[in-house]
Coordinates of N, CA and C and ligand atoms in Angstrom, one line a residue:
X1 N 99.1 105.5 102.7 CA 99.1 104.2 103.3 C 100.4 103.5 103.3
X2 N 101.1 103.8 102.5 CA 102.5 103.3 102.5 C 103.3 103.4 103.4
X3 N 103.1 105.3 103.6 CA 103.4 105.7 105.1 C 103.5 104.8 106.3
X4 N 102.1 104.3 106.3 CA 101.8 103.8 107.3 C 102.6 102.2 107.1
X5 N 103.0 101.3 106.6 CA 103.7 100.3 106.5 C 105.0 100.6 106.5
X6 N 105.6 101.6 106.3 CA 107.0 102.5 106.7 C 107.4 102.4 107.7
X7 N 106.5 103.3 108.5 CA 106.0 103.3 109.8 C 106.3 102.1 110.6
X8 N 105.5 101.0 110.5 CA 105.8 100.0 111.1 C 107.1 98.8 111.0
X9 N 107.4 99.2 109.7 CA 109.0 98.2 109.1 C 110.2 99.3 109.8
X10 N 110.0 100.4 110.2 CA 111.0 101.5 110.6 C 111.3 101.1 111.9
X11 N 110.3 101.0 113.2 CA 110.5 100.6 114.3 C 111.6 99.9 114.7
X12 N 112.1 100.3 116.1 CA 113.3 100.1 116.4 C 113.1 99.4 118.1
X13 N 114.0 98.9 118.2 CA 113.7 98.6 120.0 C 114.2 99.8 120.7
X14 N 112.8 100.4 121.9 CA 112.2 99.4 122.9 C 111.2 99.5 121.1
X15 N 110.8 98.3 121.4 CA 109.2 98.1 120.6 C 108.0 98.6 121.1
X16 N 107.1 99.1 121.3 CA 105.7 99.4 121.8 C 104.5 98.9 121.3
X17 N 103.8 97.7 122.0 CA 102.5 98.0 121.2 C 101.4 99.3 120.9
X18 N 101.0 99.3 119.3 CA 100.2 100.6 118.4 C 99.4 100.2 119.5
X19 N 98.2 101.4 119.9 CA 96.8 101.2 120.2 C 96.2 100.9 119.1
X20 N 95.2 100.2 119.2 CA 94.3 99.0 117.7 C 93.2 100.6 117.5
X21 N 93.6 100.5 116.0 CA 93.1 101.7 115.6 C 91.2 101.7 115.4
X22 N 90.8 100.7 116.0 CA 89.8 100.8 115.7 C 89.2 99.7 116.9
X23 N 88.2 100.2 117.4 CA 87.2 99.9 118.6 C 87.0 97.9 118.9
X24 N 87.2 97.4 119.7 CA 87.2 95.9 119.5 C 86.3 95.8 118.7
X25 N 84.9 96.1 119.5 CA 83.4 95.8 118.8 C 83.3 95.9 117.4
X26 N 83.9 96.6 116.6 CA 83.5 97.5 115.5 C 83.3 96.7 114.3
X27 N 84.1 95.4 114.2 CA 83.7 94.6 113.4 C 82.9 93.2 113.6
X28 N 82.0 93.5 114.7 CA 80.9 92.4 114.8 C 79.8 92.4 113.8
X29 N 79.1 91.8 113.3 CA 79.0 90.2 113.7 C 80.5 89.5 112.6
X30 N 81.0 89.8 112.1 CA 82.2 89.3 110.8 C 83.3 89.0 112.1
X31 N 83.4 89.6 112.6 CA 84.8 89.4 113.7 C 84.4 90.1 115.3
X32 N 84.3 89.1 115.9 CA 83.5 88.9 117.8 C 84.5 89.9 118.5
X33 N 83.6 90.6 119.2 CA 85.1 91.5 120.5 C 85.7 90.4 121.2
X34 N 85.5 89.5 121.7 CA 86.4 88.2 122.4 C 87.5 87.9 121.2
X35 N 87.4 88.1 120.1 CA 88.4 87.3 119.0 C 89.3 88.9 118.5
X36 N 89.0 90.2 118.4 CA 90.1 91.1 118.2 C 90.5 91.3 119.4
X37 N 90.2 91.5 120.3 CA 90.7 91.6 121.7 C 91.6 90.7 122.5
X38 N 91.3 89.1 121.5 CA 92.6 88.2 121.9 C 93.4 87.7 120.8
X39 N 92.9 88.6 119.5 CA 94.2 88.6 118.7 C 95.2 89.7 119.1
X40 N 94.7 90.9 119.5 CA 95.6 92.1 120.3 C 96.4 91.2 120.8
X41 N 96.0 90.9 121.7 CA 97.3 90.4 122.6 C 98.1 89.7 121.6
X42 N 98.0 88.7 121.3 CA 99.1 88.6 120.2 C 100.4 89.5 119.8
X43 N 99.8 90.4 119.6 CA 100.4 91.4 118.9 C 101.7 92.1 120.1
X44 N 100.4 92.2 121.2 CA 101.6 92.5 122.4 C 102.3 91.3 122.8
X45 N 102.0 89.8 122.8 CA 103.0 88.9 122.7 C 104.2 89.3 121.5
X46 N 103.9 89.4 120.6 CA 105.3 89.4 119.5 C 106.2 90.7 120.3
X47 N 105.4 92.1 120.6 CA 106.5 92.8 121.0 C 107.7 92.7 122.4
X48 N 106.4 91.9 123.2 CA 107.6 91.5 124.4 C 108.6 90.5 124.0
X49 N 108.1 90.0 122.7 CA 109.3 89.1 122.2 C 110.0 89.4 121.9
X50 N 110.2 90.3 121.2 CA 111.0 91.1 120.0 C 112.0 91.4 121.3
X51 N 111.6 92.6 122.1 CA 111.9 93.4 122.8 C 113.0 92.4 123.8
X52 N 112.7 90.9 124.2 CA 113.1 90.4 125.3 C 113.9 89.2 124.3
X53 N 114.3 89.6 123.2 CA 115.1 88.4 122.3 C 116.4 89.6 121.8
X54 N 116.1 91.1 121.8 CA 117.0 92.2 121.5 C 117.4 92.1 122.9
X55 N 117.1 92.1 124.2 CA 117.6 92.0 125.2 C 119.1 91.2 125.5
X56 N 118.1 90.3 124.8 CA 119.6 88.9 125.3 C 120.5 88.7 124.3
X57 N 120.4 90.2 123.1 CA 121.2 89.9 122.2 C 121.4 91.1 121.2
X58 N 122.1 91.7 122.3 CA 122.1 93.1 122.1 C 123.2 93.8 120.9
X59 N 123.4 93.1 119.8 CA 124.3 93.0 119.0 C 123.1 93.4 118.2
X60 N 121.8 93.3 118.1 CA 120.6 93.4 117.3 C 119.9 94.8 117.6
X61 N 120.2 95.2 118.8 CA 119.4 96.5 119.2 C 119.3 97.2 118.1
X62 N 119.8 97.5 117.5 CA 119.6 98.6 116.4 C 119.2 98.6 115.2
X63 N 118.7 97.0 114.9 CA 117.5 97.0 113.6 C 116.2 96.8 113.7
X64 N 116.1 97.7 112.6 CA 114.4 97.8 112.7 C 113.9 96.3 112.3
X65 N 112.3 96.7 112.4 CA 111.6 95.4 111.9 C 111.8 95.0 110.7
X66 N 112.3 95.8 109.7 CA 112.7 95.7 108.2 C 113.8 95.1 108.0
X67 N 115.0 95.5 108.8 CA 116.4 95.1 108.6 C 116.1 93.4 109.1
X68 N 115.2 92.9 109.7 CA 115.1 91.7 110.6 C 114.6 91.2 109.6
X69 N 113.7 91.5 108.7 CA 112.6 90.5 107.7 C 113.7 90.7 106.5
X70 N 114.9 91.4 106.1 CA 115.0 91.5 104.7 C 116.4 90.6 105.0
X71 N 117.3 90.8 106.1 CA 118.3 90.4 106.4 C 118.6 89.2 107.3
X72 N 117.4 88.8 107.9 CA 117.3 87.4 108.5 C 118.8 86.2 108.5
X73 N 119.2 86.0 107.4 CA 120.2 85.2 107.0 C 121.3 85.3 107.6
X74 N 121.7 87.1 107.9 CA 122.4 86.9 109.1 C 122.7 87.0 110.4
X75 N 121.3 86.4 110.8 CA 121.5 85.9 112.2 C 121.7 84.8 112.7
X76 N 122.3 84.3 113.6 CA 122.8 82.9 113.6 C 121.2 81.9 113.8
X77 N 121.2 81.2 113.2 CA 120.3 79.9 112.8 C 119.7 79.6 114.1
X78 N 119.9 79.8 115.0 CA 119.4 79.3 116.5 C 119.1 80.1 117.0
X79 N 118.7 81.8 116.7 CA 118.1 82.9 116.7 C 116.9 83.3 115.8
X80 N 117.7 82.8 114.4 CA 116.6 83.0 113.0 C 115.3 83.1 113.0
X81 N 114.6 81.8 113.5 CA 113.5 81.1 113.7 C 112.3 83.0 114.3
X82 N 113.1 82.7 115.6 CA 112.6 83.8 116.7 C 112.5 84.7 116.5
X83 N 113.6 85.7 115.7 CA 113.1 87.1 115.2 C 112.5 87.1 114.2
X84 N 112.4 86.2 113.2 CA 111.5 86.5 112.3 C 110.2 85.9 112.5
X85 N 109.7 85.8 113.5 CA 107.8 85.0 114.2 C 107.8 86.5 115.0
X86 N 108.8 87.2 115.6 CA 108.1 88.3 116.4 C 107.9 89.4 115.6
X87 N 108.9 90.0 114.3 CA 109.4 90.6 114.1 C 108.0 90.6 113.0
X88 N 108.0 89.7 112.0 CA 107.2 89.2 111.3 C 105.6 89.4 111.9
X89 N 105.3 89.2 113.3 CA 104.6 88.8 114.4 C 104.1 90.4 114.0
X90 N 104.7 91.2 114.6 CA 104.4 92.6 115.1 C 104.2 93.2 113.3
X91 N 104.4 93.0 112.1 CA 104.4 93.5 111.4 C 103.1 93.3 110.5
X92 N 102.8 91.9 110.3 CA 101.3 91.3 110.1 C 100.1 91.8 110.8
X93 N 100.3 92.0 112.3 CA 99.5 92.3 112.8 C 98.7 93.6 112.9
X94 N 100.2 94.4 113.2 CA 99.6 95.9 112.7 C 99.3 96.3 111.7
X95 N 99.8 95.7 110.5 CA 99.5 96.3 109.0 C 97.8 95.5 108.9
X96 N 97.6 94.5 109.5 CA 96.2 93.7 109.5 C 95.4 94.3 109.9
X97 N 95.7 95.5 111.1 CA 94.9 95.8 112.3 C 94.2 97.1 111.6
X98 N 95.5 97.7 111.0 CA 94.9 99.2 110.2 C 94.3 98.8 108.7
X99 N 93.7 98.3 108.6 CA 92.9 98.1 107.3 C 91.7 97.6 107.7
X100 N 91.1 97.3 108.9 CA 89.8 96.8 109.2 C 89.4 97.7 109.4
X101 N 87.5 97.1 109.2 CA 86.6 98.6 108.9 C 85.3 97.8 109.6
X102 N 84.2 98.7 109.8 CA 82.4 98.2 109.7 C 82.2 97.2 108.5
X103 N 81.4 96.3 108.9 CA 81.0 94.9 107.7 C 80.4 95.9 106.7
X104 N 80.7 95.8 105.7 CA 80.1 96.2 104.0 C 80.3 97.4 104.5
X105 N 81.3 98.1 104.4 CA 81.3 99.6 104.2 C 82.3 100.0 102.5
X106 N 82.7 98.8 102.7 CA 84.3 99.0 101.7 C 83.9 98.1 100.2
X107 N 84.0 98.4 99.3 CA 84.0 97.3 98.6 C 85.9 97.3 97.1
X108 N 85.7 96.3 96.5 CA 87.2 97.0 96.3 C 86.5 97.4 94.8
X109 N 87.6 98.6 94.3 CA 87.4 99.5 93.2 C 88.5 99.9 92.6
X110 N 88.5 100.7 91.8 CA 89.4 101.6 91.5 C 90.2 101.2 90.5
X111 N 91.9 100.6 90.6 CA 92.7 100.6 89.8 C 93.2 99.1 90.3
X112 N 93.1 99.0 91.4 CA 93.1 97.5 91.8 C 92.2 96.9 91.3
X113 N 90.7 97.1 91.3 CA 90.0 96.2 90.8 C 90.1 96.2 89.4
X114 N 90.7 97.1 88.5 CA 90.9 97.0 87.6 C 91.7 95.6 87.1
X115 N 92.6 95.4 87.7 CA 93.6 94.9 87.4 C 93.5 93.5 88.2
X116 N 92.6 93.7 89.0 CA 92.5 91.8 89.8 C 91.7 91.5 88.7
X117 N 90.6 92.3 87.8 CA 90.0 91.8 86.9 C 90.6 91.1 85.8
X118 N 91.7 91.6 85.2 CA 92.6 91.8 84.3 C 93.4 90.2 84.3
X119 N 93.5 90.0 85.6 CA 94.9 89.0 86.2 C 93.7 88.0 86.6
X120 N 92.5 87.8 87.1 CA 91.9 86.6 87.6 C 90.7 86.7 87.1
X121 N 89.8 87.4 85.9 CA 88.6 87.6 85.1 C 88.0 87.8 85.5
X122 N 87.9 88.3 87.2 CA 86.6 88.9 88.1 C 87.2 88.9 89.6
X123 N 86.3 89.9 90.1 CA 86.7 90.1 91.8 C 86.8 88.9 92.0
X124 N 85.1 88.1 91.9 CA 84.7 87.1 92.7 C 85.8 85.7 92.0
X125 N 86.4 86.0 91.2 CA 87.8 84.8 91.2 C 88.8 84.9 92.0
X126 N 89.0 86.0 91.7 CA 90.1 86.6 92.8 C 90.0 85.7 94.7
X127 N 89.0 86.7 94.4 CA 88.3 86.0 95.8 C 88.5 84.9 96.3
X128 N 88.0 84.1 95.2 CA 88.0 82.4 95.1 C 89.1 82.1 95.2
X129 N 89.9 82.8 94.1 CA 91.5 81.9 94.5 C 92.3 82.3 95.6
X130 N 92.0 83.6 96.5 CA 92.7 83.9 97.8 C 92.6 82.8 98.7
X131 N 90.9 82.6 98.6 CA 90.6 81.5 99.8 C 91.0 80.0 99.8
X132 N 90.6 79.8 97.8 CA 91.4 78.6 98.0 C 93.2 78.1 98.6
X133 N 93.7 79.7 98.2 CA 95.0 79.2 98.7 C 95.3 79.4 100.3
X134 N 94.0 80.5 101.0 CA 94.4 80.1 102.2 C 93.8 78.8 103.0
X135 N 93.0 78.2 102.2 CA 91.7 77.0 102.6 C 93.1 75.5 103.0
X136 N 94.4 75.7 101.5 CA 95.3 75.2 101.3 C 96.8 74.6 102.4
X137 N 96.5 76.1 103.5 CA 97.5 76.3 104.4 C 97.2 75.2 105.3
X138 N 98.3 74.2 105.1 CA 98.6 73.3 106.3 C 99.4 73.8 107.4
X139 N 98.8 73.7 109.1 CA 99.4 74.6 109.9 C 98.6 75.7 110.1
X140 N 99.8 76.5 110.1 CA 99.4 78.2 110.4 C 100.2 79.4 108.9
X141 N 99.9 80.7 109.1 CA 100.4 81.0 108.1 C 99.5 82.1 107.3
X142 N 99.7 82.7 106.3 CA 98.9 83.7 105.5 C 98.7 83.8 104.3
X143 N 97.6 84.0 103.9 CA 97.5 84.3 102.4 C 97.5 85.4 102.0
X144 N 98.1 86.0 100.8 CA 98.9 87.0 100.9 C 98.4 87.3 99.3
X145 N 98.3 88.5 98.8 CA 98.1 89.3 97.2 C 99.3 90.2 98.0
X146 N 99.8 90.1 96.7 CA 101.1 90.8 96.7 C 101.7 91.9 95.3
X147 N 102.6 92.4 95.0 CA 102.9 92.8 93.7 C 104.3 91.4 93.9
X148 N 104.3 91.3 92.9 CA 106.0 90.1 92.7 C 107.0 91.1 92.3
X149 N 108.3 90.4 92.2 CA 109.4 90.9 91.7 C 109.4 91.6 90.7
X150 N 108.6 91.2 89.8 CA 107.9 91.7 87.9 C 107.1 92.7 88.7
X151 N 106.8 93.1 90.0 CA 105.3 94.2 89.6 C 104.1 93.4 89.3
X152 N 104.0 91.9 89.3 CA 103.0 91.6 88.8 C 102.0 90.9 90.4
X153 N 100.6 91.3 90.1 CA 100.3 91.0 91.3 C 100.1 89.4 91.4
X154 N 100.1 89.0 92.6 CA 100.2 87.4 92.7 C 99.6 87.0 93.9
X155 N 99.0 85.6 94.1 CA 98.7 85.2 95.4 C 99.4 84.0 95.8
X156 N 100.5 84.6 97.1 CA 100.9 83.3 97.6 C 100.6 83.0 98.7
X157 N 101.7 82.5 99.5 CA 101.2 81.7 101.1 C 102.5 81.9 101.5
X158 N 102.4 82.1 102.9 CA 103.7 82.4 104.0 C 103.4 81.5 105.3
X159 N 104.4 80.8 105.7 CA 104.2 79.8 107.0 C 104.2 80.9 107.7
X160 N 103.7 80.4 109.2 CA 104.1 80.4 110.8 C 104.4 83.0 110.8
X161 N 104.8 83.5 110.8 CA 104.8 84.8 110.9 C 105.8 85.4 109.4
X162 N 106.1 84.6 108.9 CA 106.7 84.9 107.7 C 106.2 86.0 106.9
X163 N 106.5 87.0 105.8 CA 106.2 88.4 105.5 C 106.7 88.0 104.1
X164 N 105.8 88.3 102.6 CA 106.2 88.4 101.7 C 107.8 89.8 101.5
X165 N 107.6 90.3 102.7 CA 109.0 91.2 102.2 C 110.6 90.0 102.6
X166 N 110.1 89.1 102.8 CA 111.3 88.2 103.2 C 111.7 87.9 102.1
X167 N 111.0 87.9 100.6 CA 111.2 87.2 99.6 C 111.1 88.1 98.5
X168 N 111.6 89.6 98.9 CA 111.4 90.7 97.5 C 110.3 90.7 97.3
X169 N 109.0 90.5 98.0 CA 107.7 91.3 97.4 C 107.0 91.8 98.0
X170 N 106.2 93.0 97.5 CA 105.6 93.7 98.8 C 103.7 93.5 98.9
X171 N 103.3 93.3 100.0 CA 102.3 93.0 100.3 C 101.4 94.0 100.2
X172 N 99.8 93.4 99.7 CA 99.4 94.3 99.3 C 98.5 94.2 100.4
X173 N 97.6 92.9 100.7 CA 96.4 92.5 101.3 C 96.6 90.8 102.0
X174 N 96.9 90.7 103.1 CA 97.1 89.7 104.0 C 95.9 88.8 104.6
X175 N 95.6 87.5 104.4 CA 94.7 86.7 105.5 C 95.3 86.1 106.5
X176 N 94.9 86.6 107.6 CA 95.6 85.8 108.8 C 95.3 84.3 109.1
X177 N 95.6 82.7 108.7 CA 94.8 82.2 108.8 C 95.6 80.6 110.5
X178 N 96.4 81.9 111.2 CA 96.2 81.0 112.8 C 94.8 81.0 112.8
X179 N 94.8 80.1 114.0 CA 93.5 79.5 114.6 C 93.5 80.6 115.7
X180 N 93.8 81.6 116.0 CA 93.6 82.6 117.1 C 92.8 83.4 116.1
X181 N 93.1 83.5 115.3 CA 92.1 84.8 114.1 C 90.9 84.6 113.9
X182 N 90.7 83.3 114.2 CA 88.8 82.5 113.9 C 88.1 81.4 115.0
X183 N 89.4 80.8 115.3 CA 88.3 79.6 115.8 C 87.5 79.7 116.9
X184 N 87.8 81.1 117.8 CA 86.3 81.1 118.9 C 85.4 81.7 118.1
X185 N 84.9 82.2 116.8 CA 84.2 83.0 116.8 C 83.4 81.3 115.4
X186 N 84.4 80.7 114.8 CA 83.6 79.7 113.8 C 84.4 78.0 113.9
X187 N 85.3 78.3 114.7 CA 85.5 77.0 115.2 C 86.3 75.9 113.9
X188 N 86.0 74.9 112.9 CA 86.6 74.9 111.9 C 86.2 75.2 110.6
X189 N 85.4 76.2 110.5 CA 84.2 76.7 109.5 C 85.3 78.1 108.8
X190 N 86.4 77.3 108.4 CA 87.7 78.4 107.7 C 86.8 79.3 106.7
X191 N 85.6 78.6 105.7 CA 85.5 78.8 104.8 C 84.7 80.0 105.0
X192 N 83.9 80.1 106.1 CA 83.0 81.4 107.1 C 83.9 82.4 107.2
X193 N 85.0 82.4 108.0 CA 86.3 83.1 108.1 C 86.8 84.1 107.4
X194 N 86.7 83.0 106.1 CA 87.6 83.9 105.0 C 86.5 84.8 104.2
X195 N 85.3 83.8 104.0 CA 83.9 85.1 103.6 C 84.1 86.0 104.3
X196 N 84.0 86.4 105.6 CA 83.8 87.2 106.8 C 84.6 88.1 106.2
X197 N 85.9 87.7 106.5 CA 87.1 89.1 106.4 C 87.4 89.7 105.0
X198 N 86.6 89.6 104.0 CA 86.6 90.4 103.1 C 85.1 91.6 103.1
X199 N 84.6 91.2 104.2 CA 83.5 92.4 104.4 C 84.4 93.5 105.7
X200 N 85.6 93.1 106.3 CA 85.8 94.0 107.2 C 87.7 95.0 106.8
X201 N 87.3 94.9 105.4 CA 88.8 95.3 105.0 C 88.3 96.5 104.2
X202 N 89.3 97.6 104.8 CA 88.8 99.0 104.1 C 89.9 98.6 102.7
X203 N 89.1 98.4 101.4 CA 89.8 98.3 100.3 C 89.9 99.3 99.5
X204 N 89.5 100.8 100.5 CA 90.2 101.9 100.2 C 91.7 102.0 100.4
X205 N 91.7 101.7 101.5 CA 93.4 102.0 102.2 C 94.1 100.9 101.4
X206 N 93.9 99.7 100.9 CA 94.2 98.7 100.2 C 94.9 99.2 98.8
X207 N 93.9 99.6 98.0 CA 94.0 100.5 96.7 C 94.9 101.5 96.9
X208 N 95.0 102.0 97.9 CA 95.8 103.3 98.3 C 97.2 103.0 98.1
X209 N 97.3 101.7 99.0 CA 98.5 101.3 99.0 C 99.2 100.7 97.5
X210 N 98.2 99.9 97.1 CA 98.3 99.4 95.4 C 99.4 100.6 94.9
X211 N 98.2 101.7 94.7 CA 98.9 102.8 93.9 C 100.3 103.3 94.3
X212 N 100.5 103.1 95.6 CA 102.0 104.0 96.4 C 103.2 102.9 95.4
X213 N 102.4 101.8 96.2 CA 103.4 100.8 95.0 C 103.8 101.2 93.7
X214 N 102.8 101.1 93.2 CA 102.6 101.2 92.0 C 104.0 102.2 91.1
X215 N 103.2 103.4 92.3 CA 104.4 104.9 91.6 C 106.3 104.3 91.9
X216 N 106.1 103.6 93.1 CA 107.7 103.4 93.1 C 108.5 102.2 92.9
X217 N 108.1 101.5 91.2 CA 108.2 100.9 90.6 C 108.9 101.2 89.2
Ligands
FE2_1 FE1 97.1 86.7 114.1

């Protein structure tokens, strides 16, 4: 699974939108084909962004989506903004896109759940505190379980396309919480939302990733 987040921070311009690894329908009734189908586009909005901001500033062609999210600082300030919403854009969304699954197929286990037990005294706190902190998000933005600087897992919040790797930490498990991710399907019923998208998250591939972390620590 790490692979696969490699994969996507590696990319280089031209950019390409991934094909969405999994069928629009596939997570109804939790998430409507009208609502993955026009969060896609999204996704292809950030790359023609990316793609048409490397255009006009071709001094950038040659970093990846990684060098853009870790190095940000040196781009000039009236650029900043821009590459890191596309860059950030395209990286949220695909790492988002490959971890969705069928409602209740996934539940979380393993060595993660070990340890969300350990750090929040049960899944269902865990839970509770993801949502509260995305419930929290004024705007737009993400809630985000992460490992921290320490290795220690944590839940924060990132504005507008921002990426816990902007800040030294790597992401484990992402909520998208724009208003393109829910409101045709619950309108301002965030709290439905955030239920919803923990029945459509393979928290196999989740754990998977936990562990990759884990070892290269
Ligand atoms: Fe989104």
């Amino acid at each position: 699974m790490k692979e696969t987040m490699d994969s996507i921070l590696d990319q280089k311009y031209p950019f390409v939108t991934t094909a969405m690894p999994i069928q629009f329908n596939e997570c109804t009734p939790n998430t409507s084909e009208a609502t993955l189908k026009n969060h896609y586009e999204y996704l292809n909005k950030y790359v023609n962004g990316l793609n048409k901001l490397m255009e006009e500033n071709e001094g950038y062609k040659s970093w990846s989506i990684k060098k853009i999210l870790t190095n940000y600082s040196q781009i000039p300030i009236d650029l900043e903004d821009d590459f890191i919403e596309n860059a950030g854009g395209i990286f949220n969304h695909e790492a988002l896109f490959g971890v969705l699954c069928k409602p209740n197929m996934k539940e979380i286990k393993g060595k993660l759940a070990d340890d969300l037990v350990r750090k929040y005294g049960s899944i269902e706190n865990f839970k509770t505190e993801i949502k509260q902190a995305a419930m929290d998000i004024i705007g737009v933005g993400y809630a985000c379980l992460v490992l921290d600087e320490n290795g220690e897992l944590t839940i924060i919040t990132v504005e507008n396309q921002e990426n816990p790797i902007m800040y030294g930490m790597k992401p484990i498990f992402m909520i998208d919480l724009w208003e393109h991710a829910y409101y045709l399907d619950v309108q301002v019923n965030k709290a439905k939302y955030l239920d919803d998208q923990f029945n459509i998250i393979d928290w196999d591939k989740i754990e998977q990733l936990y562990n990759d972390y884990l070892k290269e620590m």
